[in-house]
Short mmCIF file of C-alpha atoms and ligand atoms in Angstrom, two decimals:
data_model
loop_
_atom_site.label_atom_id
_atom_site.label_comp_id
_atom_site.label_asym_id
_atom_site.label_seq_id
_atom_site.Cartn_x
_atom_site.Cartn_y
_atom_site.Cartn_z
CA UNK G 1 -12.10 36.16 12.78
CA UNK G 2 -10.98 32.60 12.17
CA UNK G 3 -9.27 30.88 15.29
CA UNK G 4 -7.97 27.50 14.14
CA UNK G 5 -4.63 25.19 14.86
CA UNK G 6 -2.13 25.39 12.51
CA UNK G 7 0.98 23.02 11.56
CA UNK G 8 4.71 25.08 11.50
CA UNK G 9 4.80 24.12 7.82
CA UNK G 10 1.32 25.66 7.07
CA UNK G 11 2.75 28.80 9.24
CA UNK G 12 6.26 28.76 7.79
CA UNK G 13 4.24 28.69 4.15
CA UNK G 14 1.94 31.31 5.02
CA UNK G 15 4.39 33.77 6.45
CA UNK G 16 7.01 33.43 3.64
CA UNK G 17 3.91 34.31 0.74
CA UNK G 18 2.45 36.76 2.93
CA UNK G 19 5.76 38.71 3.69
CA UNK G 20 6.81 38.46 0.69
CA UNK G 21 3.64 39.60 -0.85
CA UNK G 22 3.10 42.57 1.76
CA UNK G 23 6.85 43.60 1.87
CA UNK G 24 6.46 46.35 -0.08
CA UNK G 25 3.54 47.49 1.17
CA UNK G 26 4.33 47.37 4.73
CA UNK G 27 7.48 49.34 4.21
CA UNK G 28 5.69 51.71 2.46
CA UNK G 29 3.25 51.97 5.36
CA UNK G 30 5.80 52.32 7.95
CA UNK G 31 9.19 52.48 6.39
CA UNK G 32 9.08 56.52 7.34
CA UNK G 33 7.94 55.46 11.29
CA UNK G 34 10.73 52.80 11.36
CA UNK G 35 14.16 54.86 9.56
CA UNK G 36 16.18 53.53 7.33
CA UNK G 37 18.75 53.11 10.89
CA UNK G 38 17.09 53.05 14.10
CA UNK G 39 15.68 50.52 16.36
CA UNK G 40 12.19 51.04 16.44
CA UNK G 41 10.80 48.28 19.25
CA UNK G 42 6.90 48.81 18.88
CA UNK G 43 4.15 51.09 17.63
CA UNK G 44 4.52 52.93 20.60
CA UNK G 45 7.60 54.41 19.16
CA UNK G 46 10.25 52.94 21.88
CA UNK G 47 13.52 53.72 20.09
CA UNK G 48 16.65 51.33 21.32
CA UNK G 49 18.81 54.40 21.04
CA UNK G 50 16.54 56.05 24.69
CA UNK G 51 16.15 52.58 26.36
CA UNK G 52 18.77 50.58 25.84
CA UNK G 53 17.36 47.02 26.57
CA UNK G 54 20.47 45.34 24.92
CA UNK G 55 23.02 47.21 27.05
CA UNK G 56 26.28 48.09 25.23
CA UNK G 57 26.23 46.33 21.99
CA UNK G 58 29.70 47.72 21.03
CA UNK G 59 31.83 44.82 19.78
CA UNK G 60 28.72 42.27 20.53
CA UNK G 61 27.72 39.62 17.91
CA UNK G 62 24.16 40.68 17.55
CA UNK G 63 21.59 38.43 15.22
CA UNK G 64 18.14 39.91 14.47
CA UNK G 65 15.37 38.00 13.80
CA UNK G 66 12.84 38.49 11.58
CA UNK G 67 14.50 41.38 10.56
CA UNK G 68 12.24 42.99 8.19
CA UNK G 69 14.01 45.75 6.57
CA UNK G 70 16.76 45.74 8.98
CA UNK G 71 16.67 49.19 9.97
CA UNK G 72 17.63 47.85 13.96
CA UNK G 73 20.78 45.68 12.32
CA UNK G 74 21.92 48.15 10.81
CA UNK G 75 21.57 51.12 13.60
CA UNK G 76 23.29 48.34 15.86
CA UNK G 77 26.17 47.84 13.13
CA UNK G 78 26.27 52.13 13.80
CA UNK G 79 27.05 51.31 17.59
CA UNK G 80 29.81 49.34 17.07
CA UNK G 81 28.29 45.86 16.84
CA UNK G 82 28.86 43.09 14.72
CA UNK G 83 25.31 42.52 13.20
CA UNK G 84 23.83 39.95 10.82
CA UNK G 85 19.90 40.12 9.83
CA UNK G 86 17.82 37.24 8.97
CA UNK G 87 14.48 37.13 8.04
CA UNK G 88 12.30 33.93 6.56
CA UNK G 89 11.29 36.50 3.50
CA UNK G 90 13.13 37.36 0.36
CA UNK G 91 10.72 40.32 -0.08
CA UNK G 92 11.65 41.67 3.21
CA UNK G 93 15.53 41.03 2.81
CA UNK G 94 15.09 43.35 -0.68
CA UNK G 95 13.63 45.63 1.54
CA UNK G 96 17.09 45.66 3.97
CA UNK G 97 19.16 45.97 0.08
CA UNK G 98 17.30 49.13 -0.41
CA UNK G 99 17.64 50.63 3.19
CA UNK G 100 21.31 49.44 2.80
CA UNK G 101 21.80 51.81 -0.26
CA UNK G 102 19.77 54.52 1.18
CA UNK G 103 21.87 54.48 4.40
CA UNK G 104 24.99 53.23 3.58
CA UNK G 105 25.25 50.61 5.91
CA UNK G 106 25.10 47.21 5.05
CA UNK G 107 25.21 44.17 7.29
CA UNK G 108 25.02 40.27 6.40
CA UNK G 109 21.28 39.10 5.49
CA UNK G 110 20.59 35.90 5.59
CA UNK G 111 17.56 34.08 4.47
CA UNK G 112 15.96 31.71 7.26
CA UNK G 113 13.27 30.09 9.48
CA UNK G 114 14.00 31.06 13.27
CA UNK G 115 13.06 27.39 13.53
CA UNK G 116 16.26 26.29 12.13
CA UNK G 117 18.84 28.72 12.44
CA UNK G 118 22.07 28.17 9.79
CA UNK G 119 24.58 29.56 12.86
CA UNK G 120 26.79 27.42 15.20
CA UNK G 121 26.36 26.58 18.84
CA UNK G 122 27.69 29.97 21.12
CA UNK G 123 28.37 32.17 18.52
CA UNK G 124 26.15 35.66 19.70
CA UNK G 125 25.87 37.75 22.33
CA UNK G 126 22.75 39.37 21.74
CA UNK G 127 20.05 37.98 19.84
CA UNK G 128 16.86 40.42 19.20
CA UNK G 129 14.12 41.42 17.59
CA UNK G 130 10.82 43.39 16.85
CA UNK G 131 8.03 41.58 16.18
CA UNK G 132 9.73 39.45 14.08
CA UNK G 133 9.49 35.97 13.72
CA UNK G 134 8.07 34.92 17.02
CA UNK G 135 4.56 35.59 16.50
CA UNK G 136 4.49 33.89 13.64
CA UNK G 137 5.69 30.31 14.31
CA UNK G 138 3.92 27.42 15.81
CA UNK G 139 5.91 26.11 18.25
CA UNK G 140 7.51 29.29 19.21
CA UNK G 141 8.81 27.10 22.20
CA UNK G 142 11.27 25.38 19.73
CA UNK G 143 11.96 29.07 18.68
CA UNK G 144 13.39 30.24 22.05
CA UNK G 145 15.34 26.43 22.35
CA UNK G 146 16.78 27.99 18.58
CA UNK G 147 17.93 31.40 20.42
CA UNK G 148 19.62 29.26 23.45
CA UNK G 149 21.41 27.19 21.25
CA UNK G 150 23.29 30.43 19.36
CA UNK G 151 23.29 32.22 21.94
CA UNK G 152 26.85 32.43 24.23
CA UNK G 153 26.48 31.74 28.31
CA UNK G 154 25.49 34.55 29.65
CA UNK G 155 23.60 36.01 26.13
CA UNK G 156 21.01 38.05 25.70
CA UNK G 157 17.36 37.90 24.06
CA UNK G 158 15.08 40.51 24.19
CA UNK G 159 12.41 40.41 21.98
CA UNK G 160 8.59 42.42 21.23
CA UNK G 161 5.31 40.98 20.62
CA UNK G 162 1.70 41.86 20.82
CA UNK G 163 0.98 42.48 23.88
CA UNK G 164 -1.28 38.95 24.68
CA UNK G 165 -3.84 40.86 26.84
CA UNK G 166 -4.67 42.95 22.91
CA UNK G 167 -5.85 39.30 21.68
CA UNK G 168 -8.98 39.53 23.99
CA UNK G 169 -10.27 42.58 21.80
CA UNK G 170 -10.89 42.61 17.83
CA UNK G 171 -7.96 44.38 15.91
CA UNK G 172 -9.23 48.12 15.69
CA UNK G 173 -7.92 51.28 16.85
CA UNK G 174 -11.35 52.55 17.23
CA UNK G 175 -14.00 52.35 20.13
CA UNK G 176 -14.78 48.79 19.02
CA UNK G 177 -11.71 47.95 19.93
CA UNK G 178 -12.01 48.25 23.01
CA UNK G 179 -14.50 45.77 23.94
CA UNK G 180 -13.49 42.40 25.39
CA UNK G 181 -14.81 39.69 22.79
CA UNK G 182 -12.60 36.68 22.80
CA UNK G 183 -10.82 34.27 25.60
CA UNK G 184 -7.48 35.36 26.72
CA UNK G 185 -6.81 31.92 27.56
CA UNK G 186 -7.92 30.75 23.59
CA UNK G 187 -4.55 29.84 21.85
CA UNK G 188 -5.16 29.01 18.89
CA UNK G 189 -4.17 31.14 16.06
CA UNK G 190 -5.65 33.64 13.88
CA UNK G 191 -5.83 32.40 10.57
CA UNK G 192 -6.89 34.33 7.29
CA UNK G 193 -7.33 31.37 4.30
CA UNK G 194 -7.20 31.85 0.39
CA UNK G 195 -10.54 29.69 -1.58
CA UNK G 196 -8.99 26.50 -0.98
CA UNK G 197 -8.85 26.99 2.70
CA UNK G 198 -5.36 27.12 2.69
CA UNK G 199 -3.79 29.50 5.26
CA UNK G 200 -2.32 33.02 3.96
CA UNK G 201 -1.64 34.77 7.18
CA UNK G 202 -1.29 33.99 10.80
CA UNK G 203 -0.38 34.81 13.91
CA UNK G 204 0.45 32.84 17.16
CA UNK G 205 -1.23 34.12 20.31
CA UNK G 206 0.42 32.88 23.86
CA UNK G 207 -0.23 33.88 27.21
CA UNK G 208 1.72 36.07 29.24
CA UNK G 209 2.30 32.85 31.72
CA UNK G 210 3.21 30.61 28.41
CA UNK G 211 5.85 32.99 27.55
CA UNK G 212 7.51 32.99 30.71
CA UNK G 213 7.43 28.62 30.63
CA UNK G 214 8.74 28.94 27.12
CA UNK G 215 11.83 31.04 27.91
CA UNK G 216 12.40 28.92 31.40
CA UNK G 217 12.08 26.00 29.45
CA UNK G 218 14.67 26.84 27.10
CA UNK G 219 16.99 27.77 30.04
CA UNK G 220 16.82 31.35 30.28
CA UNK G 221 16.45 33.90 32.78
CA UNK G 222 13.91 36.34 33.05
CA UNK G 223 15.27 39.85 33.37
CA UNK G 224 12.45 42.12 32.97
CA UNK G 225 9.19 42.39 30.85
CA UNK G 226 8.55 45.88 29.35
CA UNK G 227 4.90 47.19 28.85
CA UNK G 228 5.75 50.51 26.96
CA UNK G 229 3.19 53.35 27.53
CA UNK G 230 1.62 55.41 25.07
CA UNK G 231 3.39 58.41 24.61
CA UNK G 232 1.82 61.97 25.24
CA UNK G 233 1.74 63.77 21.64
CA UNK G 234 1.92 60.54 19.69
CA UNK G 235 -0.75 60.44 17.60
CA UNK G 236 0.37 57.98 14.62
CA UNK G 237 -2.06 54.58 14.40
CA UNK G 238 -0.05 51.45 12.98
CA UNK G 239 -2.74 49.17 12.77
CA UNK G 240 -4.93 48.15 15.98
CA UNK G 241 -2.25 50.27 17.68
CA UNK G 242 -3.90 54.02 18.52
CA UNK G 243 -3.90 56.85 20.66
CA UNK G 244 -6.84 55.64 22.05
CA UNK G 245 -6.41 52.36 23.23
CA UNK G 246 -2.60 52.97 24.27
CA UNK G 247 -4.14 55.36 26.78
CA UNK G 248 -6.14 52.32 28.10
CA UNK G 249 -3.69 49.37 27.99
CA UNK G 250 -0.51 47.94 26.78
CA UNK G 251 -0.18 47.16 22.92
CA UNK G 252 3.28 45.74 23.52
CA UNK G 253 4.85 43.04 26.01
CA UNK G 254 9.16 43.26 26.13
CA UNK G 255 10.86 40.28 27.28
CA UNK G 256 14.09 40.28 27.97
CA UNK G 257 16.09 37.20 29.41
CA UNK G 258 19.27 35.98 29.22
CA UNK G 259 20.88 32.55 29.82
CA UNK G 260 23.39 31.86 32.51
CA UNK G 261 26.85 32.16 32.43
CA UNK G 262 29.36 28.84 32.45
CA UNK G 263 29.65 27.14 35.78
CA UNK G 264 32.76 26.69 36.34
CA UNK G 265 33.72 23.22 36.19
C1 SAM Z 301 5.90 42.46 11.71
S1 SAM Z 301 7.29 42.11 10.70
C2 SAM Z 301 8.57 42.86 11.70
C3 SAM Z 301 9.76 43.25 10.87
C4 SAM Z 301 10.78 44.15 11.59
N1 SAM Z 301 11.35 43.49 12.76
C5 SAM Z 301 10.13 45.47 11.97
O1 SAM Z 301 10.18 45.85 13.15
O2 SAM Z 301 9.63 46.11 11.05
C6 SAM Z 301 7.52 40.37 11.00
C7 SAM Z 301 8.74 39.78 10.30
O3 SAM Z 301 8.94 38.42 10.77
C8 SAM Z 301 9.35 37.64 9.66
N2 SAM Z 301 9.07 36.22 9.92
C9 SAM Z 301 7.87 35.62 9.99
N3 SAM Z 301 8.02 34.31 10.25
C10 SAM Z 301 9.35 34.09 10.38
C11 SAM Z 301 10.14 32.93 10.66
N4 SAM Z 301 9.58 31.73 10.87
N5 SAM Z 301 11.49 33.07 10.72
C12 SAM Z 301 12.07 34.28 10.50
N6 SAM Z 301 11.37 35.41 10.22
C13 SAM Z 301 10.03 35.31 10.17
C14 SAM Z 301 8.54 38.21 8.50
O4 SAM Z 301 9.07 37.85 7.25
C15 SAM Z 301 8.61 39.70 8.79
O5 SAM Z 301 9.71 40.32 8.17
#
């Protein structure tokens, strides 16, 4: 497992091949676990639709990032918001054309880096995702100042990552994935390189207490942090995710937060 530092532009790089590359294959992995319109939050199988983390989202502006296939934008569009999708990969956004035509639905996709958002100040609501995006970038710091800045007073962000206590263990469903091996408090990222030593895939880890500073920092509030539980009867692996561990520990880590509403001047 290679733990090195990594620029944005060799992350921004990286993801955009690898998604791009794997967008097929992913989908095909877990396009049946994910719908072609629900809002799937983790491995876990939290479904939007039971818990209801954005509130009402009827008549919202609602932007989800890192989108993927776009199932959630698209269920959202189905509750009566006004949703737009964006993800950094083209290969993932043909992914969302082909749920579109399967479901029906379509909502605006737009191709982007959640470091540089092409939206105006105040224009959202709610802005979401599912493990999109903010794993995946650098200084996921600037990320969250991104959110604030399109997000209206008072908006929402609730987003799902990796649960940062998993990065202590290797990445297996299995028994030996359950042994602690690396430094909770190590942050920098793991890195997979092509011959040249280029990166081709990686993935941010921060602590829980670095999350927290990051959304404070950008001038949110924290509302709650959800650590969905494993559910009895679910037996489906998705990766390091499993049965077994789930049992043990959280896979997943919630935030939600939103920014305060306009002081009257
Ligand atoms: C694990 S997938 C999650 C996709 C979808 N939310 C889901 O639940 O299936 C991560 C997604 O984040 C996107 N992504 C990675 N880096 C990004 C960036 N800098 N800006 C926007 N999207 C990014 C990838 O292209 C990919 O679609």
């Amino acid at each position: 497992m290679l733990r090195r530092p990594v620029t944005d532009d060799e992350s921004r790089h990286a993801s955009r091949a690898w998604w791009d590359l794997d967008a097929d294959a992913y989908q095909g992995e877990h396009g049946a676990f994910l719908g072609d319109n629900d809002f799937v939050w983790c491995p876990e199988g939290l479904r939007e639709a039971d818990a209801r983390l954005l509130g009402d989202v009827r008549g919202k502006r609602v932007l989800e990032l890192g989108a993927g296939a776009a199932a959630g934008a698209r269920w959202l569009e189905g509750q009566g918001a006004d949703a737009v999708a964006m993800d950094l990969s083209a290969g993932m956004l043909r992914q969302a054309r082909g749920g579109e035509e399967r479901s029906g639905v379509r909502v605006p996709l737009v191709q982007a880096d959640a470091l540089a958002l092409p939206f105006a100040e105040s224009i959202f609501d709610i802005v979401c995702t599912a493990f999109g995006a903010i794993p995946f970038v650098a200084d996921s710091g600037a990320a969250m100042l991104e959110v604030a800045r399109v997000l209206k007073p008072g908006g929402r962000w609730v987003f799902s990552i990796t649960h940062p206590m998993r990065w202590i263990f290797w990445d297996e469903p299995d028994e030996s994935g359950l042994i602690a091996r690396n430094s909770y408090f190590d942050r920098r990222p793991y890195v997979e390189v092509d011959e040249q030593g280029r990166p081709t895939y990686v993935e941010q880890h921060r602590t829980l207490g670095d999350r927290v500073r990051e959304l404070v920092a950008a001038g949110f509030v924290l509302r709650d942090l959800i650590e969905p539980e494993w559910p009895p009867g679910h037996d489906q692996i998705w990766g390091q995710w499993s049965p077994l561990r789930g049992r043990l520990f959280p896979g997943t880590a919630i935030f939600i937060a939103t920014l305060p509403t306009a002081q009257p001047t």
